[in-house]
PDB file of C-alpha atoms in Angstrom:
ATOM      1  CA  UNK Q   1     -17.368 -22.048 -14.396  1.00 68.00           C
ATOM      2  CA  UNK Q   2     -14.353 -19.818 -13.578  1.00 74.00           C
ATOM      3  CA  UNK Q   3     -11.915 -18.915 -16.702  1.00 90.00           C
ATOM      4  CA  UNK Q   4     -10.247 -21.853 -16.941  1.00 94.00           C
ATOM      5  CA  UNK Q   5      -6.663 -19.499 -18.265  1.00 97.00           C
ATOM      6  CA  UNK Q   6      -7.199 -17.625 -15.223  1.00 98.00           C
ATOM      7  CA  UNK Q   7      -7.498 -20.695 -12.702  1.00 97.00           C
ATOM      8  CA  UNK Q   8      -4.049 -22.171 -14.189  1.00 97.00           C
ATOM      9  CA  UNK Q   9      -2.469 -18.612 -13.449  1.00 98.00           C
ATOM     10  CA  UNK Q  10      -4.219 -17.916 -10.349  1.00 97.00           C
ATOM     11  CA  UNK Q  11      -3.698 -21.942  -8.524  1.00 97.00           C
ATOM     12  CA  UNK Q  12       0.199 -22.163 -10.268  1.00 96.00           C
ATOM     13  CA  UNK Q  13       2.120 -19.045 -10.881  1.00 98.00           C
ATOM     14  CA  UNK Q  14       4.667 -17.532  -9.233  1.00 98.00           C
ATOM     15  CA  UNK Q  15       4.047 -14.033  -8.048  1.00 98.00           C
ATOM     16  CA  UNK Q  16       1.577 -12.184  -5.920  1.00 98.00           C
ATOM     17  CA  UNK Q  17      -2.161 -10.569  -5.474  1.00 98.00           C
ATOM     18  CA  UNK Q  18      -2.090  -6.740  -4.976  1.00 98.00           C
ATOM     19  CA  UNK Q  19      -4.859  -5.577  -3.122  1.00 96.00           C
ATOM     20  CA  UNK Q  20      -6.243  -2.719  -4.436  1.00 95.00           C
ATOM     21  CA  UNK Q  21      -9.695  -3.350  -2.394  1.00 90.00           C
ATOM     22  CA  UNK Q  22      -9.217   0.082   0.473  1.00 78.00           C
ATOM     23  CA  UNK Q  23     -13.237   1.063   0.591  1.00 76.00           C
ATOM     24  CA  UNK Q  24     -14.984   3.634   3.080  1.00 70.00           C
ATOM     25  CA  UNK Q  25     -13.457   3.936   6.308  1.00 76.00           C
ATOM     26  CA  UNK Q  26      -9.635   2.781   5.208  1.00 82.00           C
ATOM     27  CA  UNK Q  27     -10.062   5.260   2.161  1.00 89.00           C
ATOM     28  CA  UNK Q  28      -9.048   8.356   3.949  1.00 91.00           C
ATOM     29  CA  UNK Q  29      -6.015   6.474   5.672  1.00 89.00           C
ATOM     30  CA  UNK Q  30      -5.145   4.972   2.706  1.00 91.00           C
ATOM     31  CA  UNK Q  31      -4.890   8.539   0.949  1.00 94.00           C
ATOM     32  CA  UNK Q  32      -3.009  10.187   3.747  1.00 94.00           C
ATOM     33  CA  UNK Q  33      -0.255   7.900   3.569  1.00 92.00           C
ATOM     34  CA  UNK Q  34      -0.227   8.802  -0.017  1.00 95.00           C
ATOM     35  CA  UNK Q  35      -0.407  12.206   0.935  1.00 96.00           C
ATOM     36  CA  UNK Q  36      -3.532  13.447   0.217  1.00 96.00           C
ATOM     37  CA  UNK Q  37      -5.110  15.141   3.500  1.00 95.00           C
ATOM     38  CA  UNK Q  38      -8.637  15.280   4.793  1.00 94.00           C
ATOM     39  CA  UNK Q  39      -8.890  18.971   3.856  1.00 95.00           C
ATOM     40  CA  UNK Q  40      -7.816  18.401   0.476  1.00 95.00           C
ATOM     41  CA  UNK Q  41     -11.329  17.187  -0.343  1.00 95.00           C
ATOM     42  CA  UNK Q  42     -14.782  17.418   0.802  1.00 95.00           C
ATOM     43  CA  UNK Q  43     -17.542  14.375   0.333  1.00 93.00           C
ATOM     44  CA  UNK Q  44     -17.323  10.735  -0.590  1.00 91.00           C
ATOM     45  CA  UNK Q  45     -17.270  11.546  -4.369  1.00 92.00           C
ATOM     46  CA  UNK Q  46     -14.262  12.947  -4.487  1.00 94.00           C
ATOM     47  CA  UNK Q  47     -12.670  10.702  -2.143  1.00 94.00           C
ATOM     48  CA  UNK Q  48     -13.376   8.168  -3.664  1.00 92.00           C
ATOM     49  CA  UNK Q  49     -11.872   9.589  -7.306  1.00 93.00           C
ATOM     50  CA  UNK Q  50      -8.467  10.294  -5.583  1.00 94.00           C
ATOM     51  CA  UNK Q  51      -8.812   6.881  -4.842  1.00 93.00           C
ATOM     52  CA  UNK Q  52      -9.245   5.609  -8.371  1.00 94.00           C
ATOM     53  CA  UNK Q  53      -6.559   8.112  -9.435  1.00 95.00           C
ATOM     54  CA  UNK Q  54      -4.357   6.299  -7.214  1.00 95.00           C
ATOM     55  CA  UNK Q  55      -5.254   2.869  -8.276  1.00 96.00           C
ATOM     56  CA  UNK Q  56      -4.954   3.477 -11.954  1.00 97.00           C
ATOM     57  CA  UNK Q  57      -1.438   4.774 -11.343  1.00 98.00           C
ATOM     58  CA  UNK Q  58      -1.002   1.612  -9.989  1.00 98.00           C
ATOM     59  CA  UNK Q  59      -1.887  -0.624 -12.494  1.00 98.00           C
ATOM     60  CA  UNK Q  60      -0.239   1.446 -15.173  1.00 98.00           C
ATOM     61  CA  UNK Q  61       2.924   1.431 -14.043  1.00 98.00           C
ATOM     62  CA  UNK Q  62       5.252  -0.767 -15.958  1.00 97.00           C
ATOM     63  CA  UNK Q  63       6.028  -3.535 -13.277  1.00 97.00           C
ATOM     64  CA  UNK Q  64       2.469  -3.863 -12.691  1.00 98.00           C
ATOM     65  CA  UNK Q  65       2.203  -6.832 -14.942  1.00 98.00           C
ATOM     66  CA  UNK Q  66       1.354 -10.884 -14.636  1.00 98.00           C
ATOM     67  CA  UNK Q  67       4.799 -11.095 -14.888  1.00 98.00           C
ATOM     68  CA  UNK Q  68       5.059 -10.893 -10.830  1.00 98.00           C
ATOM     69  CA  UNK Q  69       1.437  -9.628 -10.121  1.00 98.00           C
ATOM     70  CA  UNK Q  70      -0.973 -12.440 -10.689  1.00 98.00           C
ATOM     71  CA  UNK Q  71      -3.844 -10.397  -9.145  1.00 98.00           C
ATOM     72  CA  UNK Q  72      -5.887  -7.825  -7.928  1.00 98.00           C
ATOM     73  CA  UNK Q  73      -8.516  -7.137  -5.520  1.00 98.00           C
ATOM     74  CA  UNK Q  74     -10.714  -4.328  -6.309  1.00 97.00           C
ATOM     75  CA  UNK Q  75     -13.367  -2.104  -4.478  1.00 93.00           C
ATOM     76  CA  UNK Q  76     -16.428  -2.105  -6.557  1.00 94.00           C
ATOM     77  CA  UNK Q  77     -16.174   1.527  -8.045  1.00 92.00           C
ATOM     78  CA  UNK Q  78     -13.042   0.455  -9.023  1.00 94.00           C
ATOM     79  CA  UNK Q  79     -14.551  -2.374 -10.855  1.00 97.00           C
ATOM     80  CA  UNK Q  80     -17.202  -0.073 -12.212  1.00 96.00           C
ATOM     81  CA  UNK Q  81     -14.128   2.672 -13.308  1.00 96.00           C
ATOM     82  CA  UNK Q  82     -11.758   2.585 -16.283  1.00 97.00           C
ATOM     83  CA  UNK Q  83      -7.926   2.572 -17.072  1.00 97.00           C
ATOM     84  CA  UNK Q  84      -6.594   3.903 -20.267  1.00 97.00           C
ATOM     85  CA  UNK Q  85     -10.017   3.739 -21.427  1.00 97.00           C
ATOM     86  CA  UNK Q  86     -10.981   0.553 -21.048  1.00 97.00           C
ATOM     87  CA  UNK Q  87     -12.819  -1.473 -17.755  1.00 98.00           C
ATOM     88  CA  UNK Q  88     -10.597  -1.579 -15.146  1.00 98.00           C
ATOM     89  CA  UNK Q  89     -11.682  -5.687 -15.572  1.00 98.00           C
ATOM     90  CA  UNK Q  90     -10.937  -5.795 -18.745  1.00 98.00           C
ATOM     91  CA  UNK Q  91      -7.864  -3.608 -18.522  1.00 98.00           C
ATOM     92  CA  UNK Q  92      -6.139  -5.533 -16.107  1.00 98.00           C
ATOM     93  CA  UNK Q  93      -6.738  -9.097 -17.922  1.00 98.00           C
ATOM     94  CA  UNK Q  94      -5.721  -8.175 -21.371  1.00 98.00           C
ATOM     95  CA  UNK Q  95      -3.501  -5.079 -21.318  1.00 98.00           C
ATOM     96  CA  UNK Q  96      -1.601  -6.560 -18.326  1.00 98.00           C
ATOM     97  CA  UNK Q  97      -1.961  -9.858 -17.511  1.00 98.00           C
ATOM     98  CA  UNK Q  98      -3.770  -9.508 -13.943  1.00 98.00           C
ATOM     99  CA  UNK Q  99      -6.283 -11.548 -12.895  1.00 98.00           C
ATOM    100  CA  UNK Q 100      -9.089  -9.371 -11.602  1.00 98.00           C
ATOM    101  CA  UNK Q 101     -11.005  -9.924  -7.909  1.00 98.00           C
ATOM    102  CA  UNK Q 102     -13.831  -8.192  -6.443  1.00 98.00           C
ATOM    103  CA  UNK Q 103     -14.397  -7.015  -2.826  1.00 97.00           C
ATOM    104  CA  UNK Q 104     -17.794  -8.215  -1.992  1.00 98.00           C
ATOM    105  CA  UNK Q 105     -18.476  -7.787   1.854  1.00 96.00           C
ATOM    106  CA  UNK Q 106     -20.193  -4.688   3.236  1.00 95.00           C
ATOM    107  CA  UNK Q 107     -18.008  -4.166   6.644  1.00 94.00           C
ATOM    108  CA  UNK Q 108     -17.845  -5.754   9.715  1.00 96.00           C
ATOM    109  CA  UNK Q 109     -20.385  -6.385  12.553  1.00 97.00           C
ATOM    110  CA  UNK Q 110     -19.842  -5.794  16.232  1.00 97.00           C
ATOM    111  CA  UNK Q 111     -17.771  -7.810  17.829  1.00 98.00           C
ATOM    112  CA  UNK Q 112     -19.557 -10.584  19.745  1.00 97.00           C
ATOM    113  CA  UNK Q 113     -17.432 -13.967  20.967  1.00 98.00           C
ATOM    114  CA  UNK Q 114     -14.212 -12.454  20.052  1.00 98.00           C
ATOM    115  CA  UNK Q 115     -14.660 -11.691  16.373  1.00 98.00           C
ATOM    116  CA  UNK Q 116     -16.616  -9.407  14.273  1.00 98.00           C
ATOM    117  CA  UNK Q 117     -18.682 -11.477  11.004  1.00 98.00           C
ATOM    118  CA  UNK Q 118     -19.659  -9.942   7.398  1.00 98.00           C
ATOM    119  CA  UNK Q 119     -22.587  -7.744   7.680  1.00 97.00           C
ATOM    120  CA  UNK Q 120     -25.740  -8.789   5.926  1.00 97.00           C
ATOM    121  CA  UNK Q 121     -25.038  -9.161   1.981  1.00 97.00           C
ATOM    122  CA  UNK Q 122     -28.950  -8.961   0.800  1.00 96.00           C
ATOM    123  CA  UNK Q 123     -27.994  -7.590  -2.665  1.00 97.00           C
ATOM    124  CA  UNK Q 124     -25.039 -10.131  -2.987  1.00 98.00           C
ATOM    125  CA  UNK Q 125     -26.338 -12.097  -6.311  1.00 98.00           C
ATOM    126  CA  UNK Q 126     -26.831  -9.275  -8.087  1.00 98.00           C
ATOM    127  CA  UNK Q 127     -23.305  -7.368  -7.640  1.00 98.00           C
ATOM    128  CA  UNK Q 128     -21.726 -10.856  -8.540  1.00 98.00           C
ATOM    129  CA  UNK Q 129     -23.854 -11.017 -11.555  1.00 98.00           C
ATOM    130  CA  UNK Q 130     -22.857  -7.903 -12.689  1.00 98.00           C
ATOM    131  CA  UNK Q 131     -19.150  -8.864 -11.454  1.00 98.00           C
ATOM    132  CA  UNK Q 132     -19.236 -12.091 -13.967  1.00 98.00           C
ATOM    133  CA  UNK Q 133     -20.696  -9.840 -17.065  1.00 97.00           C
ATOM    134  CA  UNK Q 134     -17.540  -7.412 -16.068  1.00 97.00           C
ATOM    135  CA  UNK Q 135     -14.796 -10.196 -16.305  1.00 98.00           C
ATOM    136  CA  UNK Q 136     -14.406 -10.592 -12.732  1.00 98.00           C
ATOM    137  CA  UNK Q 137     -12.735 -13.935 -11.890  1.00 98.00           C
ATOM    138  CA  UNK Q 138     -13.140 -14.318  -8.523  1.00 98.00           C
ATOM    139  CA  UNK Q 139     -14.172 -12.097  -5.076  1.00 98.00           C
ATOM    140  CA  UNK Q 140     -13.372 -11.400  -1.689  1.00 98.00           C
ATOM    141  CA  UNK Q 141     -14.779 -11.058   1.608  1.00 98.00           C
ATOM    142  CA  UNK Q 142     -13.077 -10.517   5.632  1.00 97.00           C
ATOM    143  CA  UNK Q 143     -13.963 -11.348   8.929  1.00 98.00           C
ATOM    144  CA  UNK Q 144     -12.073 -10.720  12.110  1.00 98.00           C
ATOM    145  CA  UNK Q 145     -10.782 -12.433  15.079  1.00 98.00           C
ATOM    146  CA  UNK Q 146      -9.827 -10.835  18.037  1.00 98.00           C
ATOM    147  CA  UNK Q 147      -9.283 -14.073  20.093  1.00 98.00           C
ATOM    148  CA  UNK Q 148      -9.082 -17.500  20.585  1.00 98.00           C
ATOM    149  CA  UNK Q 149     -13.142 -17.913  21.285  1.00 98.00           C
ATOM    150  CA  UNK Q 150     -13.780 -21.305  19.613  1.00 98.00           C
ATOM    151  CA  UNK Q 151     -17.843 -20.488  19.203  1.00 98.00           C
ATOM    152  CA  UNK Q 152     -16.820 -16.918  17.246  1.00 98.00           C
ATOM    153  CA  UNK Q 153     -14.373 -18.610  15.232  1.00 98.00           C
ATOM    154  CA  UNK Q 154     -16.872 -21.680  14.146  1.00 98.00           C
ATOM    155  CA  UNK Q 155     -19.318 -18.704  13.280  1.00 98.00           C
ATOM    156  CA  UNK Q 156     -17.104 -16.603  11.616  1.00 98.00           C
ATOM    157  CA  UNK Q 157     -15.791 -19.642   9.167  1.00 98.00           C
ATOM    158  CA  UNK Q 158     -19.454 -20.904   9.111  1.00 98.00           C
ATOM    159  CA  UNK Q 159     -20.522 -17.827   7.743  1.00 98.00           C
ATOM    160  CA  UNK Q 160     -17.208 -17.470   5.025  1.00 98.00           C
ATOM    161  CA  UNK Q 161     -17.968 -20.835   3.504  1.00 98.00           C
ATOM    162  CA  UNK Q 162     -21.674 -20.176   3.462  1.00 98.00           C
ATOM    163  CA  UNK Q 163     -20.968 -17.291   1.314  1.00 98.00           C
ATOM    164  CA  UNK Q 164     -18.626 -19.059  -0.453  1.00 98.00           C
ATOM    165  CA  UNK Q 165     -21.092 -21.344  -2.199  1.00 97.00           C
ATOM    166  CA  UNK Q 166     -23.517 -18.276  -2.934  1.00 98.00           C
ATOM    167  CA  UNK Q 167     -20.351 -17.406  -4.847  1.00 98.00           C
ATOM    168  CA  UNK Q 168     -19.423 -20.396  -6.362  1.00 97.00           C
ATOM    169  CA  UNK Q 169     -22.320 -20.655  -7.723  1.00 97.00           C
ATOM    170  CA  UNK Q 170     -21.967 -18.008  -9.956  1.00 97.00           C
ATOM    171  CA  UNK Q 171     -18.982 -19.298 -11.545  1.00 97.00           C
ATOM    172  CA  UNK Q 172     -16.533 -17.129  -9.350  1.00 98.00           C
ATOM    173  CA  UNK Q 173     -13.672 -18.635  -7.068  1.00 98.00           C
ATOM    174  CA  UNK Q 174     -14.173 -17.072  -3.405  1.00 98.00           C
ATOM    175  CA  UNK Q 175     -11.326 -15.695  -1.462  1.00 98.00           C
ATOM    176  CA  UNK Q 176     -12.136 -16.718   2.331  1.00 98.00           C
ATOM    177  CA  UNK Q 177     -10.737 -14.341   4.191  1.00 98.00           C
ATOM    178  CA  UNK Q 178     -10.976 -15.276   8.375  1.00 98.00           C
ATOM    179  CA  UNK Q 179      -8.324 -12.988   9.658  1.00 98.00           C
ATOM    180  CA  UNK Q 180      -6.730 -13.082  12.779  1.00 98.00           C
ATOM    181  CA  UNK Q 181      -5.629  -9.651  14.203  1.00 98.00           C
ATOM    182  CA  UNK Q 182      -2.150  -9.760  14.899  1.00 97.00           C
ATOM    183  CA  UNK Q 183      -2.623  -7.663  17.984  1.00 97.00           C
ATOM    184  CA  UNK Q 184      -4.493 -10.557  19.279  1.00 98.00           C
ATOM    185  CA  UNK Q 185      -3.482 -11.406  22.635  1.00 97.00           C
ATOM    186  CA  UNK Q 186      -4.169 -15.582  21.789  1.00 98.00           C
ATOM    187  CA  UNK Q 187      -3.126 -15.006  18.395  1.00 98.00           C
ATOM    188  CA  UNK Q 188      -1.448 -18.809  18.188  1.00 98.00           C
ATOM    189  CA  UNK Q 189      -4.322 -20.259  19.652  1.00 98.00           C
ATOM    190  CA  UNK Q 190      -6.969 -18.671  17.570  1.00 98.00           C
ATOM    191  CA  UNK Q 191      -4.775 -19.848  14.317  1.00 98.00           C
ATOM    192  CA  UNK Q 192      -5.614 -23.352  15.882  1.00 98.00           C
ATOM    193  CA  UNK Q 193      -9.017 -23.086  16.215  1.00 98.00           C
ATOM    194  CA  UNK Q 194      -8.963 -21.688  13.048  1.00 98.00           C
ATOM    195  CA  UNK Q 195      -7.034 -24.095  10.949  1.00 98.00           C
ATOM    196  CA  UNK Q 196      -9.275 -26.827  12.241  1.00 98.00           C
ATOM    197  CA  UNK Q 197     -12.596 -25.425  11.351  1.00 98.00           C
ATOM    198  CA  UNK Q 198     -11.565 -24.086   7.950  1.00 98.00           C
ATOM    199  CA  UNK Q 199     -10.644 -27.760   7.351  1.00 98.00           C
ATOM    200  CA  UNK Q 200     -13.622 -29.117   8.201  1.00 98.00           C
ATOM    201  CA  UNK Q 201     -15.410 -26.983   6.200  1.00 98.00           C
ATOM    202  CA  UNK Q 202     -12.950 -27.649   3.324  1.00 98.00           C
ATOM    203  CA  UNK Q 203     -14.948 -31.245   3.253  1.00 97.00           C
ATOM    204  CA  UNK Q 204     -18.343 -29.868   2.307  1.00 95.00           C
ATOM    205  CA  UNK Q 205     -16.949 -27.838  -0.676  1.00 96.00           C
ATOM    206  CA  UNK Q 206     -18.739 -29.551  -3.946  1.00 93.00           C
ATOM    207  CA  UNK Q 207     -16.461 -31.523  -6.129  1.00 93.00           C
ATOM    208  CA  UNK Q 208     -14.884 -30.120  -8.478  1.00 93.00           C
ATOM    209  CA  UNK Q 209     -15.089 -26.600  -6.932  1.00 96.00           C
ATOM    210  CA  UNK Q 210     -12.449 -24.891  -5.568  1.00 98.00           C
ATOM    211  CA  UNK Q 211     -11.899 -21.876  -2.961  1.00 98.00           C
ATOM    212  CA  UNK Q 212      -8.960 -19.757  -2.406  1.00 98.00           C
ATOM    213  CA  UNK Q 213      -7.681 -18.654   1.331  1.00 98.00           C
ATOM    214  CA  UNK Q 214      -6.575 -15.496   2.870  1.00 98.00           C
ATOM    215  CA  UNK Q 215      -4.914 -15.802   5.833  1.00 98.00           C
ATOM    216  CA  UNK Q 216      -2.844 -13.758   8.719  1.00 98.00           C
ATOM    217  CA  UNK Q 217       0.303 -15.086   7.893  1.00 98.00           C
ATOM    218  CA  UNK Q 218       1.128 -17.635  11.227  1.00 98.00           C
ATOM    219  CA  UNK Q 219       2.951 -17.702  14.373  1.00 97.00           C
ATOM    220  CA  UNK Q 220       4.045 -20.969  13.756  1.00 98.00           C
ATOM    221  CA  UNK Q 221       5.892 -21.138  10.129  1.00 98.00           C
ATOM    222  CA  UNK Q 222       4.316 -23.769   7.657  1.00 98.00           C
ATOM    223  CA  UNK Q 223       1.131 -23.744  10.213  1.00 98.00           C
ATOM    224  CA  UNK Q 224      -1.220 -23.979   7.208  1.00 98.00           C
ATOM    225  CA  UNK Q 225       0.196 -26.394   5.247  1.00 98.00           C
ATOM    226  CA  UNK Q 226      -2.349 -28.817   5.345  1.00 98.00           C
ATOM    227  CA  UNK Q 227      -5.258 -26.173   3.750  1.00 98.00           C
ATOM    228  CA  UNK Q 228      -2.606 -25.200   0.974  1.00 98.00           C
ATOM    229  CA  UNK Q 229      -2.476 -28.996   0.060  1.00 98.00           C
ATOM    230  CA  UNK Q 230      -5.846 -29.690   0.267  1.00 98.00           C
ATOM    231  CA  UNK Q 231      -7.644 -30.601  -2.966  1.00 97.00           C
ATOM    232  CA  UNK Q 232     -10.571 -28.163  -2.592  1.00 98.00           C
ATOM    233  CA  UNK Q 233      -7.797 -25.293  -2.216  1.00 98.00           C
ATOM    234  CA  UNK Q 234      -6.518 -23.473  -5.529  1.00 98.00           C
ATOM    235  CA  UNK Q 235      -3.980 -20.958  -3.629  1.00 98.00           C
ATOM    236  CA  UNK Q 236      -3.795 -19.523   0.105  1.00 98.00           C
ATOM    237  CA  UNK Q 237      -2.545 -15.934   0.131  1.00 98.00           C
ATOM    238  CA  UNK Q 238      -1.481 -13.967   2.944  1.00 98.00           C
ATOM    239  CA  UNK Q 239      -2.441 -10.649   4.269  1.00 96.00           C
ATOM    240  CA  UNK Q 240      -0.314  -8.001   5.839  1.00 92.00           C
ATOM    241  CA  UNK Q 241      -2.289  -7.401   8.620  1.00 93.00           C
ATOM    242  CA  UNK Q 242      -0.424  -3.841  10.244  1.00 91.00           C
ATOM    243  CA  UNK Q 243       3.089  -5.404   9.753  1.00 95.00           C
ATOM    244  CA  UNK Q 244       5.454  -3.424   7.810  1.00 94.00           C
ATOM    245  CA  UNK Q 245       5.996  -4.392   4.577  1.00 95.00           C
ATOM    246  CA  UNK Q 246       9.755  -5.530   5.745  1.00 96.00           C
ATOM    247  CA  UNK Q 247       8.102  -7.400   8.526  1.00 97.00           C
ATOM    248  CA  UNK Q 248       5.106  -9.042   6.598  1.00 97.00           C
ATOM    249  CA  UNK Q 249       8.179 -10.656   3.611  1.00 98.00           C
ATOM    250  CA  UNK Q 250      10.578 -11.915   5.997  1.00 98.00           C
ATOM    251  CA  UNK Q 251       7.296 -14.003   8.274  1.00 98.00           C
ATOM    252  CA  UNK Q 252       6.006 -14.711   4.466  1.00 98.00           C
ATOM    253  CA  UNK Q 253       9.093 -15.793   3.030  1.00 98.00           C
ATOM    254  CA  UNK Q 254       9.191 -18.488   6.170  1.00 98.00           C
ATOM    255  CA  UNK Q 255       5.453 -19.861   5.046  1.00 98.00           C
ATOM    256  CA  UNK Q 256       5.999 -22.421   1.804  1.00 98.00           C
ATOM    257  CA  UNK Q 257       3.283 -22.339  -0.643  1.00 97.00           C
ATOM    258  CA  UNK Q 258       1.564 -19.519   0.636  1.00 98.00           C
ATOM    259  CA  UNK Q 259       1.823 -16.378  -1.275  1.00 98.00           C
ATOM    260  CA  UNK Q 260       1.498 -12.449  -0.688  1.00 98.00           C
ATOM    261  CA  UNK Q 261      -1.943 -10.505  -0.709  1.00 97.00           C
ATOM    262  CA  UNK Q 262      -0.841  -6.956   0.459  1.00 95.00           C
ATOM    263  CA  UNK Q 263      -2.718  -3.735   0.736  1.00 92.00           C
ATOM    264  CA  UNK Q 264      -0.948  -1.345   2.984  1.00 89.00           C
ATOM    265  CA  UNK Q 265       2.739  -3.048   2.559  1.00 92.00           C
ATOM    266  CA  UNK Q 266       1.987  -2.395  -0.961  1.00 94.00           C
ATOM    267  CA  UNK Q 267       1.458   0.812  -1.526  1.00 93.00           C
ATOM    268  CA  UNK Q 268       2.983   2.029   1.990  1.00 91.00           C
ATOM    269  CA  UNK Q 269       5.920   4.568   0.291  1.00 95.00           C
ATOM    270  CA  UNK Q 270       4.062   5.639  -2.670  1.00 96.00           C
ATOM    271  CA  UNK Q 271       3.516   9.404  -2.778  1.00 97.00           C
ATOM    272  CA  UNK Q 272       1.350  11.687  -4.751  1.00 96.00           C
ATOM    273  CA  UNK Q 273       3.783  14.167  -5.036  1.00 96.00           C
ATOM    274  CA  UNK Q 274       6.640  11.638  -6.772  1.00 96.00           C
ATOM    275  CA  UNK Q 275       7.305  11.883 -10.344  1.00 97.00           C
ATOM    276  CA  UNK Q 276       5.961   9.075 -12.433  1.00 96.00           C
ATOM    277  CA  UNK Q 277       9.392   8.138 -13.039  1.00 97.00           C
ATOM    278  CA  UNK Q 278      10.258   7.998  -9.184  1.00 97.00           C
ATOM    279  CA  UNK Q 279       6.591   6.744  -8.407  1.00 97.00           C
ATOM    280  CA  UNK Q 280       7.236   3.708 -10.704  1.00 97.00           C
ATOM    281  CA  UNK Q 281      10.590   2.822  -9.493  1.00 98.00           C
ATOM    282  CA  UNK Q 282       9.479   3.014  -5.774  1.00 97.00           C
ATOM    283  CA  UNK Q 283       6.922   0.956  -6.719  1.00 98.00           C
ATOM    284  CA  UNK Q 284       8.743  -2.146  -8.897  1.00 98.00           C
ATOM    285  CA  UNK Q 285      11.234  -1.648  -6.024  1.00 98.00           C
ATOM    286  CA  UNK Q 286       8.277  -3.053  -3.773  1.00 98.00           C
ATOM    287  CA  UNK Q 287       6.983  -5.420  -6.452  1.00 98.00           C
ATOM    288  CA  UNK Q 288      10.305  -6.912  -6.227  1.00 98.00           C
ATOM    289  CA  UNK Q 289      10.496  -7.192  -2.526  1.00 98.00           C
ATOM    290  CA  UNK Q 290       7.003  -8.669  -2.182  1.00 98.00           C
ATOM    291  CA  UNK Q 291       7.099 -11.343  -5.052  1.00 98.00           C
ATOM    292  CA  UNK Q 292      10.978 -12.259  -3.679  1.00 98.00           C
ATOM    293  CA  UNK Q 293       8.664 -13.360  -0.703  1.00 98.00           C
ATOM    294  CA  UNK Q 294       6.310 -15.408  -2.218  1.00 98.00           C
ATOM    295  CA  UNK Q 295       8.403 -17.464  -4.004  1.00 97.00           C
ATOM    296  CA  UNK Q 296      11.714 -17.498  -2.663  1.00 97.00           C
ATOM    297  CA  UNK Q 297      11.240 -19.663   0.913  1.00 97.00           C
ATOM    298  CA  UNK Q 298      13.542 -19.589   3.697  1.00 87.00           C
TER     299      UNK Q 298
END
């Protein structure tokens, strides 16, 4: 059974979910926007600890806080890492009042039928054991849709919900994450498709249980009102998706009840080379921005 003080923060506050969730081939981009080059390290393990340096200047900085950041999705050596000394699980919860996520799919497959499903998960149950003993509330997992192919899509949410009861029953809320690229050419008509099989799958969620959505936000404003109402629904968030962070909050703050879940928006003018003082201003600057967004509708 999920925390039941994180459910009431994570279905009913105001605010926002930072993803913090960049793993293997978005790491590198992810650092060179932050200005850390390919030359100026050599081999996964120290990519990936520029990484976590990154992150934990993240969620130290003072407007990193439940205040306006109700959550954050995290890669799993960030899960596995520490802030100030503590978990990173553990930190987030009780030194700042974020509820923690976990990034649970392996990558993408090829893309068959217009969309590209989760890889095979074969050591699944025991990462989200080991998630639970860490404090993790809840996960998340993407797919991809290129375009409208009804067959891919059906597979692609088939899949998402599948997984979602391996997760639910563990006790965690799954985010289902079906995006839709926004370069996609039938990018309205795949949202259709889309909203209809994600409600039909909505029906076979066990009572009681709840799920959480990520979704491209829509062409059509208010498109996915009907999921965020629906009872088996605790919050749908929205992903950036490639749209500037300017771009992603004005089509978010047109889309009631849904809520921001931002990676690259988020983190898109922080620098290495900034003083902390300068590095935490830019970044409650874009704290601001994002939760303004999320809970201040056109």
């Amino acid at each position: 059974m999920a925390d039941a003080k994180m459910m009431a923060q994570m279905s009913g506050k105001e605010g926002f979910i930072a993803a913090l969730d960049q793993s293997g081939g978005s790491t590198p981009g992810a650092l060179r926007l932050y200005g850390i080059a390919d030359t100026d390290y050599s081999g996964d393990e120290a990519m990936f600890r520029l990484m976590h340096e990154m992150r934990v200047r993240i969620m130290t900085a003072p407007a990193f806080s439940g205040d306006k950041v109700i959550g954050a999705i995290l890669f799993e050596k960030t899960m596995d890492g520490e802030a100030k000394g503590k978990p990173v699980p553990s930190y987030l919860w009780e030194d700042r009042g974020v509820v923690p996520f976990l990034k649970v799919d392996k990558g993408l497959a090829g893309e068959e039928n217009g969309v590209q499903v989760m890889k095979p998960m074969p050591d699944l149950d025991e990462l989200l054991a080991r998630a639970v003993k860490k404090g993790i509330f809840g996960t998340k997992m993407r797919s991809v849709i290129a375009n409208a192919d009804k067959a891919g899509i059906a597979a692609v949410v088939k899949q998402q919900f599948e997984v979602g009861r391996q997760i639910l029953g563990h006790g965690l809320v799954p985010i289902i994450e079906p995006e839709v690229s926004i370069k996609s050419p039938t990018k309205e008509e795949a949202e259709a498709i889309l909203r209809d099989e994600i409600a039909r799958q909505l029906e076979a969620v066990p009572a009681g249980e709840q799920v959480m959505l990520k979704l491209t936000i829509p062409t059509v404003a208010d498109f996915y009102e009907p999921l965020i109402a629906h009872k088996a629904v605790a919050r749908v968030v929205a992903l950036s998706g490639g749209y500037s962070r300017a771009d992603a909050c004005e089509k978010l703050s047109r889309n009631h009840g849904m809520i921001a879940s931002f990676s690259r928006a988020l983190t898109e003018d922080l620098r290495l080379q900034t003083s902390d003082a300068e590095f935490d201003a830019s970044l409650g600057r874009t704290i601001d921005e994002i939760y303004t967004a999320s809970v201040v509708k056109a």
